Coordinates of C-alpha atoms in Angstrom, one line a residue:
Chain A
X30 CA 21.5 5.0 -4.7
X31 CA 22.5 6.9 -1.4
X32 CA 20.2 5.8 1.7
X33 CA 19.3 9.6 1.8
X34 CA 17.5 9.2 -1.5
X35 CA 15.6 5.9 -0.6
X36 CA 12.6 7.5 -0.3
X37 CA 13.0 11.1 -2.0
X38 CA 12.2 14.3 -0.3
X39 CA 12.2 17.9 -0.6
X40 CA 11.9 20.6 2.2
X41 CA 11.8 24.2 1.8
X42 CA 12.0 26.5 4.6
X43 CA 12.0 30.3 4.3
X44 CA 12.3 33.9 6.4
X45 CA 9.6 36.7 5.6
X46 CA 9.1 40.1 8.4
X47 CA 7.2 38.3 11.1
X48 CA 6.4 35.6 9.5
X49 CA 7.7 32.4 8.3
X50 CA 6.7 29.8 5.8
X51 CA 7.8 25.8 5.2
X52 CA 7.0 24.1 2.2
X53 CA 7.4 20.1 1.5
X54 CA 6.9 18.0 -1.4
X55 CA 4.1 15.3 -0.9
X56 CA 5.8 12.1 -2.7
X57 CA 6.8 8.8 -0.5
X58 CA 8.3 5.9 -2.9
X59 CA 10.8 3.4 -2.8
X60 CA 13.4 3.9 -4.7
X61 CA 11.7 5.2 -8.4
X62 CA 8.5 3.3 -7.3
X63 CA 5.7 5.8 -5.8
X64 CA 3.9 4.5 -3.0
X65 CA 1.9 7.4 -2.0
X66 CA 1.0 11.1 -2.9
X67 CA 0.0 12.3 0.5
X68 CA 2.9 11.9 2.7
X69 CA 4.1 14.9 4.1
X70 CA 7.5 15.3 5.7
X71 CA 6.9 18.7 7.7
X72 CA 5.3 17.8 11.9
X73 CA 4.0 20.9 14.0
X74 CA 5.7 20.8 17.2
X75 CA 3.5 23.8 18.5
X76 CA 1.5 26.6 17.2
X77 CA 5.0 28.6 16.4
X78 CA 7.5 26.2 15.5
X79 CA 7.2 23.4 13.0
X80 CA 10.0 20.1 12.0
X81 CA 10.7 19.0 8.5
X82 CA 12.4 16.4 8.4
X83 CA 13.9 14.7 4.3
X84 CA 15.8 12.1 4.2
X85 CA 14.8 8.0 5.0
X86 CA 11.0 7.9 6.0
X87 CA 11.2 5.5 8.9
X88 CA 14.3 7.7 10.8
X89 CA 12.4 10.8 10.2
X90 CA 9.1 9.3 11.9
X91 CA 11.7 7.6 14.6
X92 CA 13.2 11.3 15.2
X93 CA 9.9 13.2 15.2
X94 CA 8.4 10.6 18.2
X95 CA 11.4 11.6 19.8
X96 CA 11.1 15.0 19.4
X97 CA 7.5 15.1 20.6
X98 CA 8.9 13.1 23.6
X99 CA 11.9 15.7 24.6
X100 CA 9.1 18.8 23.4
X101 CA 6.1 16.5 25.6
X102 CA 8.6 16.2 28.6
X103 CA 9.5 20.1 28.3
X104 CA 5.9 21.8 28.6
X105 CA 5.7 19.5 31.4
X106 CA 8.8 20.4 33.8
X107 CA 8.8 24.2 32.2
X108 CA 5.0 25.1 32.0
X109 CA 5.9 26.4 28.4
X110 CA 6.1 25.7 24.8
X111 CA 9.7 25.6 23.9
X112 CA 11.4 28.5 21.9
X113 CA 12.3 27.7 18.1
X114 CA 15.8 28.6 19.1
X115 CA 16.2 26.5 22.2
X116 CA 14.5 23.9 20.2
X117 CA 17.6 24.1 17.4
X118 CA 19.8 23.5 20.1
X119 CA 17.7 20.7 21.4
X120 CA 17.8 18.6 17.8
X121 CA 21.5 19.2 17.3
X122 CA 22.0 17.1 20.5
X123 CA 19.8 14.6 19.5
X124 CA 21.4 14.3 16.5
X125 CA 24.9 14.1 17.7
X126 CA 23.9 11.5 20.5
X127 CA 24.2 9.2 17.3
X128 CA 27.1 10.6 15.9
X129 CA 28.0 6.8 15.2
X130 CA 24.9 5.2 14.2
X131 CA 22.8 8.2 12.6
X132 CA 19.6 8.9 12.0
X133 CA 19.5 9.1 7.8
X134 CA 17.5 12.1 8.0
X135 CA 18.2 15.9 7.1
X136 CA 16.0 18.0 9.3
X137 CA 14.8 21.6 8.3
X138 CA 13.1 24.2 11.4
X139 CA 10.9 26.8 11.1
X140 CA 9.8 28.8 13.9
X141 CA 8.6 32.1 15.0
X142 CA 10.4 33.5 18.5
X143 CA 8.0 35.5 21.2
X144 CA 8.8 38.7 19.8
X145 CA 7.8 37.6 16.1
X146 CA 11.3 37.7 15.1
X147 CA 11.7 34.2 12.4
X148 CA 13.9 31.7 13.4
X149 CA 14.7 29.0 10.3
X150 CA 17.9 26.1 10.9
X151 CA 18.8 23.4 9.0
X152 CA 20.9 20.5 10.2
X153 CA 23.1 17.6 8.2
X154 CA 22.6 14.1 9.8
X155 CA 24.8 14.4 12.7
X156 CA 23.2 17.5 13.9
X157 CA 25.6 20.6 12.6
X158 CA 23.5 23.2 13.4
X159 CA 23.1 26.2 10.3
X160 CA 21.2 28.8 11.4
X161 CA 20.0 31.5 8.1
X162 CA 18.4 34.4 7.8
X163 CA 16.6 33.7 4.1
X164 CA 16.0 30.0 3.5
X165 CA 17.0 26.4 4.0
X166 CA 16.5 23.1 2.0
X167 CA 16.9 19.5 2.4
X168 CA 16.1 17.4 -0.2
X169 CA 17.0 14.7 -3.4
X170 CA 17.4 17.9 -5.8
X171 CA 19.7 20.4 -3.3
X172 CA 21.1 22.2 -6.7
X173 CA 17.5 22.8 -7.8
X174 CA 15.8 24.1 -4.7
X175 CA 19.2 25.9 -3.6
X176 CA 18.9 27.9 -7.3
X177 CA 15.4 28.7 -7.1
X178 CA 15.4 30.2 -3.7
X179 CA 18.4 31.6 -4.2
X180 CA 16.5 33.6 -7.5
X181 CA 13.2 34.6 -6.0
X182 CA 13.9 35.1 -2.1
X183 CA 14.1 39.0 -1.0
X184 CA 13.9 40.2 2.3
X185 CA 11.2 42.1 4.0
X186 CA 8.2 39.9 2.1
X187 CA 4.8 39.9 4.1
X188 CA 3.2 36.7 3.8
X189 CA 0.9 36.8 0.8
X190 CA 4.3 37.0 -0.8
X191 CA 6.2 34.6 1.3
X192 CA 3.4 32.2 0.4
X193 CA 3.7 33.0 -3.5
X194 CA 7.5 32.8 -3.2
X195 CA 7.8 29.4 -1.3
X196 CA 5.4 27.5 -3.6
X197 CA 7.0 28.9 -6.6
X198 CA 10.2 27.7 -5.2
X199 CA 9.4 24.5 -4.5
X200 CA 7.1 23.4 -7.5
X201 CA 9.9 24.8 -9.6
X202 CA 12.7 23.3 -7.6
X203 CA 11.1 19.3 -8.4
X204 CA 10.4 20.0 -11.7
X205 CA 13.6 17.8 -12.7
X206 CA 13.8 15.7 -9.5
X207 CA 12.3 12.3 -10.1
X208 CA 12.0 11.6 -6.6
X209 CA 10.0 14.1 -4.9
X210 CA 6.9 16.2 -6.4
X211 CA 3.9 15.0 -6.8
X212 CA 2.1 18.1 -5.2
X213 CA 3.0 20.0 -1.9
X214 CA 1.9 21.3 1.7
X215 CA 2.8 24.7 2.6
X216 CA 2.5 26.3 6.1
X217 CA 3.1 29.8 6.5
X218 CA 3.4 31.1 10.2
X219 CA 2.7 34.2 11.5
X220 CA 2.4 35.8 14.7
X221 CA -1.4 35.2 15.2
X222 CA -2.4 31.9 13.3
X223 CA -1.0 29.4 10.9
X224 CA -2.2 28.8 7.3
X225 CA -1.5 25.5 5.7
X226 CA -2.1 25.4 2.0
X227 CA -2.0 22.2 -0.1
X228 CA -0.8 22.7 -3.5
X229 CA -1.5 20.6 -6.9
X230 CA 1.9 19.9 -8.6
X231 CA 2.5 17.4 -11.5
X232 CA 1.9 14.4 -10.8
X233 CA 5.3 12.9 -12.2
Chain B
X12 CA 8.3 -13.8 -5.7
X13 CA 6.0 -12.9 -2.9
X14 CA 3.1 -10.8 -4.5
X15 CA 0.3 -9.0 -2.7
X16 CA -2.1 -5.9 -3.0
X17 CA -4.6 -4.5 -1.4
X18 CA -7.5 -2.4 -1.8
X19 CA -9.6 -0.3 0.4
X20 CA -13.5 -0.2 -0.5
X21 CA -16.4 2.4 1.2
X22 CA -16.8 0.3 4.0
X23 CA -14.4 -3.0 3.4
X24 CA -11.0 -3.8 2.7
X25 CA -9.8 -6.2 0.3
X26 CA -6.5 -8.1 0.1
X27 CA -5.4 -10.8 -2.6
X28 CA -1.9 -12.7 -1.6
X29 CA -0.4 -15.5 -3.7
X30 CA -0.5 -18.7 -2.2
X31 CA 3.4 -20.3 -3.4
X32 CA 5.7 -21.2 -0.9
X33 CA 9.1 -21.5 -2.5
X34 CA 12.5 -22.4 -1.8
X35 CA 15.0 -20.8 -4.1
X36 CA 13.7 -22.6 -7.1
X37 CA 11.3 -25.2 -6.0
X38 CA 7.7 -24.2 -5.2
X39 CA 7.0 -26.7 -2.0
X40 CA 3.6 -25.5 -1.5
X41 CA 0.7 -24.3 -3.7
X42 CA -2.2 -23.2 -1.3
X43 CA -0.1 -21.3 1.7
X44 CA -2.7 -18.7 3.1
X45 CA -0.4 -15.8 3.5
X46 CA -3.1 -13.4 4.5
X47 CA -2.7 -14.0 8.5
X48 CA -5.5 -13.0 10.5
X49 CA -4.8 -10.4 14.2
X50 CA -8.3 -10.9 15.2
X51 CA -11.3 -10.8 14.3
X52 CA -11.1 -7.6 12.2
X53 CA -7.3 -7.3 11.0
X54 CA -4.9 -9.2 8.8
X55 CA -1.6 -8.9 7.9
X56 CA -0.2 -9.6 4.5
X57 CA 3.5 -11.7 4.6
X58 CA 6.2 -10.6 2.0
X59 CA 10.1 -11.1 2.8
X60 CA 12.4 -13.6 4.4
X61 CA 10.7 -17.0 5.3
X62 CA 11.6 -17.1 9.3
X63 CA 11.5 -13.0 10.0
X64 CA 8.0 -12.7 8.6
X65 CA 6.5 -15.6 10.3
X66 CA 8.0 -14.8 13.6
X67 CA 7.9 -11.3 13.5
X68 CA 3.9 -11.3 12.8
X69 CA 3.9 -14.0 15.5
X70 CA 5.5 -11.5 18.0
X71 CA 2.7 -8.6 17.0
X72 CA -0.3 -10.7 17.2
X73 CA 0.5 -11.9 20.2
X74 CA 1.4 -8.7 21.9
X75 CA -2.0 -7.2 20.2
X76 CA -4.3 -9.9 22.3
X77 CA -1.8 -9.0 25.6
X78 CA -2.9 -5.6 24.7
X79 CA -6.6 -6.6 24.6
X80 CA -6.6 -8.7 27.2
X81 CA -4.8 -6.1 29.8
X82 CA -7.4 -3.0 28.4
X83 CA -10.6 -4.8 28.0
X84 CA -10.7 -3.3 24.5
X85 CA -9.3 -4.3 20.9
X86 CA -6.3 -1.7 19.6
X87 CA -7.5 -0.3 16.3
X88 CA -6.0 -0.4 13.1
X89 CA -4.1 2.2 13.4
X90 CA -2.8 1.4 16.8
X91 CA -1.6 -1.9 15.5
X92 CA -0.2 -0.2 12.6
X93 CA 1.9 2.3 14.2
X94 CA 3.0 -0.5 17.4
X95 CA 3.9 -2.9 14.3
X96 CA 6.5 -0.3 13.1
X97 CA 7.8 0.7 16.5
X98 CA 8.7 -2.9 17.0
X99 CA 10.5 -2.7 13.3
X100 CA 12.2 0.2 14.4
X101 CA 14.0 -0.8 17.4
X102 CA 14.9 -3.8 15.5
X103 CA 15.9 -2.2 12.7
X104 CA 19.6 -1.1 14.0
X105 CA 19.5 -4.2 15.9
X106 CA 18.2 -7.6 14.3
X107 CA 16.4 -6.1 11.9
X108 CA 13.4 -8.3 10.5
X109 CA 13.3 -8.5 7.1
X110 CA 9.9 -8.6 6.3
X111 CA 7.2 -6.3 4.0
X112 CA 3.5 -6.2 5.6
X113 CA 0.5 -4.7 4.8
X114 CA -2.0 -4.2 7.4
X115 CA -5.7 -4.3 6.2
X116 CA -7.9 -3.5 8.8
X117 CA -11.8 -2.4 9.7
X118 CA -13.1 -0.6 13.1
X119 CA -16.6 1.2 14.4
X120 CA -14.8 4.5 15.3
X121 CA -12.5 4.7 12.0
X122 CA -14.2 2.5 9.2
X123 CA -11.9 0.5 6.3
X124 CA -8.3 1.4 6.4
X125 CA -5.2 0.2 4.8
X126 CA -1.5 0.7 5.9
X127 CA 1.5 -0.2 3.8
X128 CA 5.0 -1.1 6.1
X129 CA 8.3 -2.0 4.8
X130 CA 11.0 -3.9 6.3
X131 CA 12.7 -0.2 6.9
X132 CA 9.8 0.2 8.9
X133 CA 8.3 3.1 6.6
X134 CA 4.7 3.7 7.4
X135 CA 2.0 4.9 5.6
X136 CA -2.1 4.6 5.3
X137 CA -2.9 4.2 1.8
X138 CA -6.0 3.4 -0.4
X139 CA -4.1 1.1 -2.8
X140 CA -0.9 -0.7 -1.8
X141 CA 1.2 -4.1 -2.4
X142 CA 4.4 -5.3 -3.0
X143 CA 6.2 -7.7 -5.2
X144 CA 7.0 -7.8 -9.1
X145 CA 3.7 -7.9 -9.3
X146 CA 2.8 -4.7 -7.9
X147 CA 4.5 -3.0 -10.6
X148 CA 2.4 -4.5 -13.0
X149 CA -1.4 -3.8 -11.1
X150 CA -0.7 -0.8 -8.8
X151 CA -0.8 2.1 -11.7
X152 CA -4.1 0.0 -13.1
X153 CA -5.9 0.0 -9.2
X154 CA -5.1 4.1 -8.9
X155 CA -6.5 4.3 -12.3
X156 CA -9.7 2.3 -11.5
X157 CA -10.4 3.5 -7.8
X158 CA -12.7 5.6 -6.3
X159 CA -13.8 6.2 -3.0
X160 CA -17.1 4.7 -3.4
X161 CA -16.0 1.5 -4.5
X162 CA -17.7 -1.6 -4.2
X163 CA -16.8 -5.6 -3.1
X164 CA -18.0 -6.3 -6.9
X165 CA -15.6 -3.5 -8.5
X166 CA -12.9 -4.3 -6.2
X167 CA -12.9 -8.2 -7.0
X168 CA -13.4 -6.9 -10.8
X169 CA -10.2 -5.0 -10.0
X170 CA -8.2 -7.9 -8.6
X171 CA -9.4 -10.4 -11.3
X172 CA -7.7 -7.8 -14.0
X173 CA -5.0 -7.3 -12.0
X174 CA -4.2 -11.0 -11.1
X175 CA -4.6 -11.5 -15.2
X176 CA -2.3 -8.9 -16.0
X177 CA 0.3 -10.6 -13.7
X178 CA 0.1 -14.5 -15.1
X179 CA 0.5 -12.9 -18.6
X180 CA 3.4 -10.4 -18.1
X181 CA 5.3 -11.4 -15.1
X182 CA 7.9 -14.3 -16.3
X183 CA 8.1 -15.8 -12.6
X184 CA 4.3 -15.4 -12.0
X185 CA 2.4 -17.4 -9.0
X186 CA -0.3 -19.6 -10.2
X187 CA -2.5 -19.2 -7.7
X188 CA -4.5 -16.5 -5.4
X189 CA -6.2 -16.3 -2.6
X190 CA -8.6 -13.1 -2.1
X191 CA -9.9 -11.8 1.6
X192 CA -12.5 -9.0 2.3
X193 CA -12.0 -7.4 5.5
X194 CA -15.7 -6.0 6.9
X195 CA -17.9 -5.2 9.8
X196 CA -18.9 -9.2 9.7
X197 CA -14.9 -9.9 10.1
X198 CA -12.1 -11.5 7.8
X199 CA -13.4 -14.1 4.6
X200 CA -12.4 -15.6 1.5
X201 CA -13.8 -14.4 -1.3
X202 CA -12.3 -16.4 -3.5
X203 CA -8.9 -18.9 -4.9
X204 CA -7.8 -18.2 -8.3

């Protein structure tokens, strides 16, 4: 079994107009034994940008107190919250700074720039940076989530249907994946608050 | 095979450990307390390689009274929880210890809590937790059993079935247990099985 699939994950992130939603799955286990049903892999960094992060559970709590660090350090020196898009840039380095000793981890962002305009990246472990304008995954199950998004994502959707879309997607997409499931946490961000839904999946 | 599990009550945590120390084959000890105390309030639980875990818990204990003894005031559970993995982390691409903990804890501001580490230094609070072979056996029958008002009596009940359940399935099962409740009066033995 790959280190990546150690502890079993599965991100979703995806565009709407304005608005922008990021799902995960709620599973942590070792290997095909569950530990715990209420571990979610997706960290706010502010009120407009949030971090997934699949992969190996202890690099992606080791990258996000290093991201809260670099973000900490920021809104000190600049007086601001950073922007989702400098913040892509910002991870890819971080990433790369290990290029030979990597964190096992592949992080998923979703943010909203000033202007409301959505801003979604995805990274492998060494930090190659893929920006999209529909949706990204990470996760034990790639071919899954890739297939649903790929079915029910259409452009333009408000965030009623972002929200419908993104939890479809994702309680459909670990159906077959024994490794992540086991119920989900959805955040849907839009230009004046952020909801976060938790959603009941099956429990296998 | 190290074995331990733990269970968080309403207001008390409970932890049963094995009490074998082996060597390959040969069991040199029969009544090793395993279930090492932080202070008055938290214990660890020891699973993994025989020098790591001892040192390693060693190490934290220490630095948890230096941390007490510099801020007039005890670090809570989850303080010591989340400085326990840090130190597994920087280790990990290191020297990395190769040890399995669980950290059973009680404090005024947060109540009971429980948190489950791995030698991969994975984190997480959980209401149930071990590890071993024998986990595999009692873990499935504690989420069945528990609820959040659960009480010292139903949580020894709990072990007892679960210790059971591991002498009569498991083929390399420890003879004996040792069982410690974690409350607002401190760290005690319940009972030896």
């Amino acid at each position: 079994m790959s280190i990546f699939e150690y502890n079993g994950s599965a991100i979703i992130a995806m565009a709407g107009k304005n608005c922008v939603a990021i799902a995960s799955d709620l599973r942590f286990g070792v290997q095909l034994q569950t530990i715990t049903c209420d571990s979610s892999k997706v960290f706010k960094v502010h009120d407009k940008l949030y971090l997934g992060i699949g992969g190996l559970q202890t690099d992606a709590l080791t990258l996000f107190q290093k991201v809260k660090f670099r973000t900490n350090m920021y809104k000190l020196r600049e007086e601001k919250d950073i922007k989702p898009s400098k913040f892509g840039e910002l991870l890819a380095n971080m990433l790369y700074e290990r290029r030979f000793g990597p964190f096992f981890t592949s992080p998923v962002v979703a943010g909203l720039e000033a202007d409301g305009k959505p801003y979604i990246c995805g990274y492998d472990s060494i930090g190659c940076l893929e920006k999209a304008e529909d949706f990204l995954i990470s996760g034990t199950s790639p071919e899954s989530l890739f297939g649903v998004c790929e079915s029910f994502w259409k452009p333009d959707m408000s965030s009623d249907e972002l929200f419908e879309c993104i939890s479809q997607c994702l309680l459909a997409g670990v159906g077959r994946d024994a490794l992540a499931g086991w119920g989900s946490v959805v955040h849907i961000i839009t230009p004046d608050q952020v909801t976060s839904r938790t959603l009941k999946g099956r429990m296998d | 095979m190290d074995f331990y599990v733990g269970i968080k009550g309403k207001d008390f945590v409970m932890v049963c450990c094995d009490t074998s120390a082996t060597h390959s084959i040969i069991r040199i000890k029969q009544d090793e307390d395993k279930i090492i105390p932080i202070n008055d309030h938290n214990v660890f639980c020891l699973s993994g390689e025989a020098g790591d875990r001892v040192n390693f818990t060693e190490y934290v204990i220490a630095n948890v009274k230096l941390y007490a003894l510099r801020n007039g005031v005890n670090l809570t559970t989850k303080g010591i929880a989340n400085y326990t993995r840090h130190e597994l982390a920087v280790a990990l691409r290191k020297a990395p210890y190769h040890c399995n903990l669980l950290l059973a804890g009680y404090d005024e501001k947060n109540g009971p809590s429980l948190y489950w580490l791995d030698y991969l230094a994975s984190l997480t609070k959980v209401n149930v937790g071990g590890t071993g072979y024998g986990s595999y056996f009692t873990l499935s029958m504690f989420d069945k059993m528990w609820h959040p008002e659960l009480t010292p009596e139903e949580a020894v009940v709990m072990l007892d079935k679960g210790i059971e359940e591991v002498k009569k399935r498991l083929v390399v099962a420890p003879p004996s247990f040792i069982i410690k409740i974690i409350d607002k009066d401190g760290v005690r033995v319940v009972k030896t099985v």
